[in-house]
PDB file of C-alpha atoms in Angstrom:
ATOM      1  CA  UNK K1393     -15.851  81.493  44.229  1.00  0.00           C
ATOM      2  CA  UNK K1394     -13.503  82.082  47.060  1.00  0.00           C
ATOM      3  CA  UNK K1395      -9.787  83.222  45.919  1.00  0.00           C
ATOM      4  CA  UNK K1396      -6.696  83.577  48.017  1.00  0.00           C
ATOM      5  CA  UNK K1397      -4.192  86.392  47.512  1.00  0.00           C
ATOM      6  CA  UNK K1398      -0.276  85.883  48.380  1.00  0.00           C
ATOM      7  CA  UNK K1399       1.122  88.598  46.860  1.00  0.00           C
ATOM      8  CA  UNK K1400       4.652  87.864  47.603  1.00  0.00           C
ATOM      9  CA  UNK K1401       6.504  85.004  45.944  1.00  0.00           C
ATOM     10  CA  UNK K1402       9.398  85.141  48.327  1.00  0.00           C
ATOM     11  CA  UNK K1403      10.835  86.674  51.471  1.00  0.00           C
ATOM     12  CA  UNK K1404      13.903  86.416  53.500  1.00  0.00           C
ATOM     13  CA  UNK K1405      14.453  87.084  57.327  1.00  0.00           C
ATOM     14  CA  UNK K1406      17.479  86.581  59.443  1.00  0.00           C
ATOM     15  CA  UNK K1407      17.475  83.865  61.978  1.00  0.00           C
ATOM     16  CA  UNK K1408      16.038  85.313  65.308  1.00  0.00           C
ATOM     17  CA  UNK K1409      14.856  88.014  63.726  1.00  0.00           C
ATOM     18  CA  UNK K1410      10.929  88.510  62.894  1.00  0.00           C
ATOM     19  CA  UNK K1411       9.476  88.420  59.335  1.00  0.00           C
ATOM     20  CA  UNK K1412       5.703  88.818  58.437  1.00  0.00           C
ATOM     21  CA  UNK K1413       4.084  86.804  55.484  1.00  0.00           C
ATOM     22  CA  UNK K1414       0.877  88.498  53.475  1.00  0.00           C
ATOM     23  CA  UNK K1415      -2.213  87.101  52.936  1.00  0.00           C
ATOM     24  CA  UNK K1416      -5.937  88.733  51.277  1.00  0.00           C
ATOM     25  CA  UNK K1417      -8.711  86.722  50.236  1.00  0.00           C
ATOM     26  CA  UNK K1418     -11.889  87.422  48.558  1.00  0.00           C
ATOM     27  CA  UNK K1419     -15.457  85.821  49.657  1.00  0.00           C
ATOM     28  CA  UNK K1420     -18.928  86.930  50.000  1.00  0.00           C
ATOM     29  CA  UNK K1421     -19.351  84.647  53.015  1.00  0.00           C
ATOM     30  CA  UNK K1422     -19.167  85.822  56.511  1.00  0.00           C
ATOM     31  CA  UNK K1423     -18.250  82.891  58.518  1.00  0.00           C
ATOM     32  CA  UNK K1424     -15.173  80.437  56.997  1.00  0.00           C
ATOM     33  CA  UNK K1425     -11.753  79.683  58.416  1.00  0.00           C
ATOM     34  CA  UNK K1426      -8.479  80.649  57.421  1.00  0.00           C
ATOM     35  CA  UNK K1427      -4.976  78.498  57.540  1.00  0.00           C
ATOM     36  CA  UNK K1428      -1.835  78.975  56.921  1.00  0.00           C
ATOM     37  CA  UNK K1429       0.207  75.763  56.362  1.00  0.00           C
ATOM     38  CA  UNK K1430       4.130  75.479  55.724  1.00  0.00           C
ATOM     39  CA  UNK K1431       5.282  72.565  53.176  1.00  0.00           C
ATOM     40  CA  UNK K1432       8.817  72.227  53.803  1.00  0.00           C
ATOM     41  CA  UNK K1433      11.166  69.879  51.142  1.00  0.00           C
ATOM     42  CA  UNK K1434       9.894  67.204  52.800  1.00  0.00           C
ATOM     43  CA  UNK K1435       6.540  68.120  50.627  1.00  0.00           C
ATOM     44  CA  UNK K1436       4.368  67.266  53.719  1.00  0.00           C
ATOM     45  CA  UNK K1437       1.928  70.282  54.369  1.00  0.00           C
ATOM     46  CA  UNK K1438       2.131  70.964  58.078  1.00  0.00           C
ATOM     47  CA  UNK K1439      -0.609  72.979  59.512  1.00  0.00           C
ATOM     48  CA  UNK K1440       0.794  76.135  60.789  1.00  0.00           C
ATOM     49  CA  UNK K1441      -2.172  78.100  62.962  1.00  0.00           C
ATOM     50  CA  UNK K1442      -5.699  78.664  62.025  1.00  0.00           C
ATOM     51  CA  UNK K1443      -8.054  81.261  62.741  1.00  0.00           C
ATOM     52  CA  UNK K1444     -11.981  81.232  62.739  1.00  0.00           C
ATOM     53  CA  UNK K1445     -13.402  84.371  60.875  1.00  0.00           C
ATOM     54  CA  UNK K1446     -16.041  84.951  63.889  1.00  0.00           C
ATOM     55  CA  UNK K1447     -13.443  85.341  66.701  1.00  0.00           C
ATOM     56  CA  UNK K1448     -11.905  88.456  66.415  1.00  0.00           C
ATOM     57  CA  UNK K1449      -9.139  87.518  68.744  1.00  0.00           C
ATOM     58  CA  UNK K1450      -6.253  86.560  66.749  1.00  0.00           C
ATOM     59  CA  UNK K1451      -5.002  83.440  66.231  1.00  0.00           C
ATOM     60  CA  UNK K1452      -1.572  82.405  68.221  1.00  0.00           C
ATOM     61  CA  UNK K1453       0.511  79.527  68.446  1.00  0.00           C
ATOM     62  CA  UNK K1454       4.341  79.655  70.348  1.00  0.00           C
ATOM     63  CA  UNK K1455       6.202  81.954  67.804  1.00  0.00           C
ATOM     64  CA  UNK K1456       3.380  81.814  65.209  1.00  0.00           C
ATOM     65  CA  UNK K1457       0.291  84.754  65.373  1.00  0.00           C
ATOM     66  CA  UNK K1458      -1.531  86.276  62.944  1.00  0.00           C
ATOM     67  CA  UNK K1459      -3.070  89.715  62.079  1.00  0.00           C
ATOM     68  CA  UNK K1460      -6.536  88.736  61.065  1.00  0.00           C
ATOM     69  CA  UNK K1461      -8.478  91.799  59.411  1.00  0.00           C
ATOM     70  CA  UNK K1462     -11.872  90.961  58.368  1.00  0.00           C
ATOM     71  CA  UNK K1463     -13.204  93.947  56.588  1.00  0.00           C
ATOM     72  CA  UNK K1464     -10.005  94.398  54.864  1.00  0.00           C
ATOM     73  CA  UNK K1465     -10.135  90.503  54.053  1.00  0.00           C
ATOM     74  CA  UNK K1466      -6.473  90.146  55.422  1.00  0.00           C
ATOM     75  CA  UNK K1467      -4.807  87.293  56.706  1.00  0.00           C
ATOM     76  CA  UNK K1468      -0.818  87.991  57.962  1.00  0.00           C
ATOM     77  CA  UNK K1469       1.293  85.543  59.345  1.00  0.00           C
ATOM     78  CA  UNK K1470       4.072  86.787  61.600  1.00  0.00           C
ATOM     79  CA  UNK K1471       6.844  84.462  62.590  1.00  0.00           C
ATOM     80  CA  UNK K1472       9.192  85.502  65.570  1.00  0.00           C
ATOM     81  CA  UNK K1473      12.353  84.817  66.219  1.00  0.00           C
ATOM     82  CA  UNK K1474      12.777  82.895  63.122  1.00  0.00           C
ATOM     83  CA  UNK K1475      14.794  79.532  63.307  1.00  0.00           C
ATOM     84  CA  UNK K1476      16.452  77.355  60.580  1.00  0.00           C
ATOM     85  CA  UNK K1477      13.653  75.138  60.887  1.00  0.00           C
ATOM     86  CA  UNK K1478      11.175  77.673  59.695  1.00  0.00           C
ATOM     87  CA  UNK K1479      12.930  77.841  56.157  1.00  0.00           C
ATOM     88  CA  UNK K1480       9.666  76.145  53.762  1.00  0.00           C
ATOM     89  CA  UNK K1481       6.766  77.043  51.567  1.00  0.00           C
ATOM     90  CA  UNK K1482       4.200  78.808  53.181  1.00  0.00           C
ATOM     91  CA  UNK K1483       0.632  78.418  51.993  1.00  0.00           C
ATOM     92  CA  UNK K1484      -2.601  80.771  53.290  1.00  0.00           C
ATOM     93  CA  UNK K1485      -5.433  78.794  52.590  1.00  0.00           C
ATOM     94  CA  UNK K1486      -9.583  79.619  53.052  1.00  0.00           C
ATOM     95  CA  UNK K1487     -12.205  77.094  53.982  1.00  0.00           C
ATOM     96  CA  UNK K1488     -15.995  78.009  53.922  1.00  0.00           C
ATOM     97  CA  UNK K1489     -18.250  77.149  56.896  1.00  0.00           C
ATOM     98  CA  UNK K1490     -21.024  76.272  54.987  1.00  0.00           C
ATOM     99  CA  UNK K1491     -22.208  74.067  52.572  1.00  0.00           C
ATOM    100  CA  UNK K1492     -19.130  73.306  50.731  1.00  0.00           C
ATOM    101  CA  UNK K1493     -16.547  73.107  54.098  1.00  0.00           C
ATOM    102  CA  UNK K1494     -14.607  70.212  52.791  1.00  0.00           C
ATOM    103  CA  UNK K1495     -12.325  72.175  50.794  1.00  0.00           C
ATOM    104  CA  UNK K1496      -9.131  74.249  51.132  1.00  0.00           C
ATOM    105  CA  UNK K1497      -8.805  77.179  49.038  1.00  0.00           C
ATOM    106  CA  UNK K1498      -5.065  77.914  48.758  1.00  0.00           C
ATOM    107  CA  UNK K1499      -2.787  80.812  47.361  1.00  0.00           C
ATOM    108  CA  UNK K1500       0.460  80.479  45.330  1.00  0.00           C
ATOM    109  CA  UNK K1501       2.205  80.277  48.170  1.00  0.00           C
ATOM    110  CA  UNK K1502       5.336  82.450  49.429  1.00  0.00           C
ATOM    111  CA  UNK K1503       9.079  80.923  49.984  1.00  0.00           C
ATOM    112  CA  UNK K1504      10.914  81.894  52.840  1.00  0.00           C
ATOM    113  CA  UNK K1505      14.570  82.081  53.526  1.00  0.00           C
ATOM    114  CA  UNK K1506      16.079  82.169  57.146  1.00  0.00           C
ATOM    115  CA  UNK K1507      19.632  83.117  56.600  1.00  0.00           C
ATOM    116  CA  UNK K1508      22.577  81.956  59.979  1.00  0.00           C
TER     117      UNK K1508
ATOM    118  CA  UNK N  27      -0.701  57.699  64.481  1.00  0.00           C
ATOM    119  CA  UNK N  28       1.117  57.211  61.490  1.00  0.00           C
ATOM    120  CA  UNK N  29       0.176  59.960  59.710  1.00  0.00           C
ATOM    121  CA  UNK N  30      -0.800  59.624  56.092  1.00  0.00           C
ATOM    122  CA  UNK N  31       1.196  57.402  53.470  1.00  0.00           C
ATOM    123  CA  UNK N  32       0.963  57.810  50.102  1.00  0.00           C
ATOM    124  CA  UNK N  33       2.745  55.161  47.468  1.00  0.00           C
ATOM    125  CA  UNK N  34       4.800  55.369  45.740  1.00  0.00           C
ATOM    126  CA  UNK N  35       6.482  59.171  46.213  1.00  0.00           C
ATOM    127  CA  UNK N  36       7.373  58.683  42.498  1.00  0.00           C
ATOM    128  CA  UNK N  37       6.633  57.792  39.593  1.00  0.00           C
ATOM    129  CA  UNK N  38       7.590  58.301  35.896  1.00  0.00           C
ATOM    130  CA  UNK N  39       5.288  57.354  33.051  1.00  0.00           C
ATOM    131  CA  UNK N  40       5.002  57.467  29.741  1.00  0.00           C
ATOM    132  CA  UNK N  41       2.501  59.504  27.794  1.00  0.00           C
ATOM    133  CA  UNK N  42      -0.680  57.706  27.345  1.00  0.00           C
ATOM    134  CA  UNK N  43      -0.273  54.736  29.988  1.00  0.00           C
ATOM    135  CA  UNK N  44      -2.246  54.771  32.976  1.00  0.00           C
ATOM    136  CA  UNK N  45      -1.013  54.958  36.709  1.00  0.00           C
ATOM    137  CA  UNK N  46      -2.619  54.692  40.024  1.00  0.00           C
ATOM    138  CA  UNK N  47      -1.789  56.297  43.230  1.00  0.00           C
ATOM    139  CA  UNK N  48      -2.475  54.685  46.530  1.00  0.00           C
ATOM    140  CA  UNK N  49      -3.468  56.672  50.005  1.00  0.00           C
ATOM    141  CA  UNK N  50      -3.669  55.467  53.632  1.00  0.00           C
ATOM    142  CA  UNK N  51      -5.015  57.533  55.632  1.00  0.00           C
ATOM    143  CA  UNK N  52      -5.463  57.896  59.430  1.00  0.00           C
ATOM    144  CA  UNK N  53      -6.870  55.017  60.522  1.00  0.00           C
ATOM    145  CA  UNK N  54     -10.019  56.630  62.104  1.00  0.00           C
ATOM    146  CA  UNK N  55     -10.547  59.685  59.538  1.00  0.00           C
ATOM    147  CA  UNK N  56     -13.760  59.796  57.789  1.00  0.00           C
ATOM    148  CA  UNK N  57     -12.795  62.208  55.476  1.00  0.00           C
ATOM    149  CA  UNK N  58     -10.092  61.545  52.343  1.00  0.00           C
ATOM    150  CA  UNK N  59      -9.389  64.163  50.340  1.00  0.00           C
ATOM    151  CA  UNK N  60      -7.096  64.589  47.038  1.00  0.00           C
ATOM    152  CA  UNK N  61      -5.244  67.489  45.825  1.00  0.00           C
ATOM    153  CA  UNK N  62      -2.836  68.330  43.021  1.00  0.00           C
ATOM    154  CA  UNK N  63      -0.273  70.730  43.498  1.00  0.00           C
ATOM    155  CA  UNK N  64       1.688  72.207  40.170  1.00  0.00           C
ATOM    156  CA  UNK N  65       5.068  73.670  40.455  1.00  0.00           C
ATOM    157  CA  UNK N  66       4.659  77.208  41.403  1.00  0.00           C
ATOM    158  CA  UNK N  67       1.055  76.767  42.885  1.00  0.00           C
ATOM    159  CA  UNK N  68      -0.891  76.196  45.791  1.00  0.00           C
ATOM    160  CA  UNK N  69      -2.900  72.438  45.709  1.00  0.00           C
ATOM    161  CA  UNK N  70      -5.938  72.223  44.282  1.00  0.00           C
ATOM    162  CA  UNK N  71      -8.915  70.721  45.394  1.00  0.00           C
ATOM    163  CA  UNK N  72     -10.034  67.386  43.163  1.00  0.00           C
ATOM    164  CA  UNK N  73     -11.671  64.878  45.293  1.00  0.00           C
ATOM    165  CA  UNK N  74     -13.832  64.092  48.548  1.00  0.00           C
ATOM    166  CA  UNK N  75     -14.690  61.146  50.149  1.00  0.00           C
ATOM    167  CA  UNK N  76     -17.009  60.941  52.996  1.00  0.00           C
ATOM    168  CA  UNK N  77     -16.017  57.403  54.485  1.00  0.00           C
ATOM    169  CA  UNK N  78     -16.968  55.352  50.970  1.00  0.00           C
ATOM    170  CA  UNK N  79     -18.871  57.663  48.957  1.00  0.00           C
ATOM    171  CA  UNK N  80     -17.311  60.365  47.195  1.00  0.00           C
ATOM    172  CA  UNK N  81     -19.088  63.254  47.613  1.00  0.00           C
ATOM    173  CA  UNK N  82     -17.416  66.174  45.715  1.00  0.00           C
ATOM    174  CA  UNK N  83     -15.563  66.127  42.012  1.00  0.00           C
ATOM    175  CA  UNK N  84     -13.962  69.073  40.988  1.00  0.00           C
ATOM    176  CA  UNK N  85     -13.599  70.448  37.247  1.00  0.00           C
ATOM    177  CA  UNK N  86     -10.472  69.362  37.211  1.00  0.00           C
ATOM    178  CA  UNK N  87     -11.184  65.852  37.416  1.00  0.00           C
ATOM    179  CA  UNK N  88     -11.422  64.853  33.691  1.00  0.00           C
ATOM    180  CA  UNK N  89     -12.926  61.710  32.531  1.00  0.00           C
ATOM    181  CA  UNK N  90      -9.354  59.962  32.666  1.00  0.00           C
ATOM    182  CA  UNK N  91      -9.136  60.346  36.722  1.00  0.00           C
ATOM    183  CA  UNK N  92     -11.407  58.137  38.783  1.00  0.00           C
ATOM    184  CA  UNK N  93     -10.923  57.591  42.725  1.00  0.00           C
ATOM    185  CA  UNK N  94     -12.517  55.134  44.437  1.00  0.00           C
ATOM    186  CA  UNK N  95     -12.160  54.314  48.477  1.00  0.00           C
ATOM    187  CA  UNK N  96     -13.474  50.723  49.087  1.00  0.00           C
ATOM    188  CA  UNK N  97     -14.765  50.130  53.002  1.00  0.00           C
ATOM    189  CA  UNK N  98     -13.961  53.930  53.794  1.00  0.00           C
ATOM    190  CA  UNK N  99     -10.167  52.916  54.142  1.00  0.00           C
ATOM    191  CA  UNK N 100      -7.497  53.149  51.721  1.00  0.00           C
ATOM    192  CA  UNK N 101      -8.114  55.630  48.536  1.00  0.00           C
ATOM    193  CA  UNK N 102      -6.661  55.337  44.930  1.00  0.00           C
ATOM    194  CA  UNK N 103      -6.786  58.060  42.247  1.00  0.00           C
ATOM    195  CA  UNK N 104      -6.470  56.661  38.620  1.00  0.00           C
ATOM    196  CA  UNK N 105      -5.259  58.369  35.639  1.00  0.00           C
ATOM    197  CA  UNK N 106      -5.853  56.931  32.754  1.00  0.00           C
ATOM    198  CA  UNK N 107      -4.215  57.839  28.688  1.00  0.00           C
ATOM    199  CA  UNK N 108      -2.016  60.191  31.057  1.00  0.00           C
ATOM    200  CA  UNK N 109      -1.017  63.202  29.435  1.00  0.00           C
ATOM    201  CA  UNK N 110       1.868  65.410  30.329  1.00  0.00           C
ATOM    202  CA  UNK N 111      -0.418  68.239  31.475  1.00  0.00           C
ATOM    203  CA  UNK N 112      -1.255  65.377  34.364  1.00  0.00           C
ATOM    204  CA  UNK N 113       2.322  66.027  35.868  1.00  0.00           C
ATOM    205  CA  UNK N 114       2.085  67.282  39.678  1.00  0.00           C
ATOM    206  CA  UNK N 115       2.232  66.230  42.634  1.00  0.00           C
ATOM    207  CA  UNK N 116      -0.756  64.519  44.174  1.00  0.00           C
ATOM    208  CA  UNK N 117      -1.787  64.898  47.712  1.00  0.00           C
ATOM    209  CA  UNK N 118      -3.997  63.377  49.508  1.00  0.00           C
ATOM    210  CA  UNK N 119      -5.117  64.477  52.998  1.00  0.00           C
ATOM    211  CA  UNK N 120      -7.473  63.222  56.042  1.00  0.00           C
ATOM    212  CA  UNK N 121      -9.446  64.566  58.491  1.00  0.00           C
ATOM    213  CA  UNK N 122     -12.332  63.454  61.658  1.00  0.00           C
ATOM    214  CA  UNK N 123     -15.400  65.057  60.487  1.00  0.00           C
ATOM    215  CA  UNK N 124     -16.167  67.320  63.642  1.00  0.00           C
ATOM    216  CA  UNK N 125     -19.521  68.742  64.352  1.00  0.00           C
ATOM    217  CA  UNK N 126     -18.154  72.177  63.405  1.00  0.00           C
ATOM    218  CA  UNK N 127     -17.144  71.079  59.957  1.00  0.00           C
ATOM    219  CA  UNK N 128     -14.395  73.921  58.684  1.00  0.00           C
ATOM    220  CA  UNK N 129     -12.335  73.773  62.086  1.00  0.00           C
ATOM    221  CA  UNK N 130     -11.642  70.024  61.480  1.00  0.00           C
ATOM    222  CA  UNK N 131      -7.432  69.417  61.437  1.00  0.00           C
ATOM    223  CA  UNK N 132      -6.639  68.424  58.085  1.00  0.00           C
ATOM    224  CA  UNK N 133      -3.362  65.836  58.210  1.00  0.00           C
ATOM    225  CA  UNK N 134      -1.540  65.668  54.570  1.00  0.00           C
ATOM    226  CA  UNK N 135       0.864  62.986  53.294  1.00  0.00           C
ATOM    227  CA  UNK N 136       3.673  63.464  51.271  1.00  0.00           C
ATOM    228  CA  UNK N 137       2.349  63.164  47.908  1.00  0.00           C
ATOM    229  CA  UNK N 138       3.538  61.375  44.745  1.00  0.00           C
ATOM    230  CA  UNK N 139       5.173  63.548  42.419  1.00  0.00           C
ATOM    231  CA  UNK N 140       4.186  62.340  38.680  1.00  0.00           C
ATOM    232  CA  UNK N 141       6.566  62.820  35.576  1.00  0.00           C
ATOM    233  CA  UNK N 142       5.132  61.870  32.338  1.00  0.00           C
ATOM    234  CA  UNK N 143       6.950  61.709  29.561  1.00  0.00           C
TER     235      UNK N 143
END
């Protein structure tokens, strides 16, 4: 079975400034997908970026990319120039490409603080 | 779109009476999934539905849950006897089936948050 890895509970970055948010995974599979949503108080998980374990281009989206190291089965997110409105839960999450690709695999999770 | 709506976004209970959740989802998603997220965790995976049929239980899904989503439209998970270990907050989530399969967007409500007592 697939696990997901966030190995840090929670982290704090000053607005504008750039924080990056840990990810590792485990799987014997060679092709899946990999997500990382935010869940803000709101409680609604909001899909963040995602990144398709074949491409080795990472994945980028406005202030949003992410580090994507296969072999090492690690998954960063890096936010830049962190706003107010980035302050939520943020969730890495693994999906398999195979037979059982209906499912999200998620980690614990990792609250972030953007301080004024 | 109006996103996915889940009713009600609370609800209290007392220990061995049964609830129901209700989820709308996209109106032209196939795919209805549920989750249950614990204070402290990630969600985890209980339920698929593949328009009507349900496709996928987890382990977690006791005997006491059931989900059912008549005409591949609306879904409801059921607890029944509740229990307090059955507090959480429910989620349940939609998607287009693409060709692809894993790439497919996944669109989440806001869940129901269950207390029981």
């Amino acid at each position: 079975a697939q696990t997901v890895t966030q190995s840090q509970p929670e982290m704090s970055v000053q607005e504008a400034e750039t924080v990056t948010l840990s990810c590792t995974y485990d799987t014997s599979e060679s092709d899946y997908y990999l997500f990382w949503y935010k869940q803000p108080p709101s409680r609604q998980m909001i899909l963040v970026i995602r990144q398709e374990a074949y491409k080795q281009q990472n994945a980028t989206e406005n202030r949003f990319s992410v580090n994507f190291q296969k072999a090492a089965k690690s998954f960063s997110l890096k936010i830049s120039d962190s706003q107010l409105g980035d302050a939520a839960m943020y969730f890495c999450a693994y999906r398999s490409s195979g037979g059982s690709n209906y499912k999200l695999t998620f980690g614990k999770g990792t609250l972030l603080t953007v301080n004024p | 779109d109006t996103g996915v709506s889940q009713n009600p976004r609370h609800k209290i209970t007392k220990r061995g009476q049964n609830v129901t959740f209700r989820c709308d989802p996209i109106s032209e998603h196939n795919r209805l999934y549920w989750y249950r997220q614990t204070l402290g965790q990630g969600p985890e995976f209980l339920t698929y539905f593949q328009n009507e049929a349900q496709l996928e239980k987890s382990r977690l899904l006791s005997d006491r849950f059931s989900a059912e989503r008549p005409k591949g439209s609306f879904s409801t998970l059921e607890i029944q006897r509740t229990e307090q270990g059955d507090s959480a907050m429910y989620l349940c989530a939609s998607s287009l089936a693409s060709p692809s399969g894993g790439s497919e967007k996944l669109f989440f409500g806001s869940g129901t948050q269950l207390s029981v007592l």
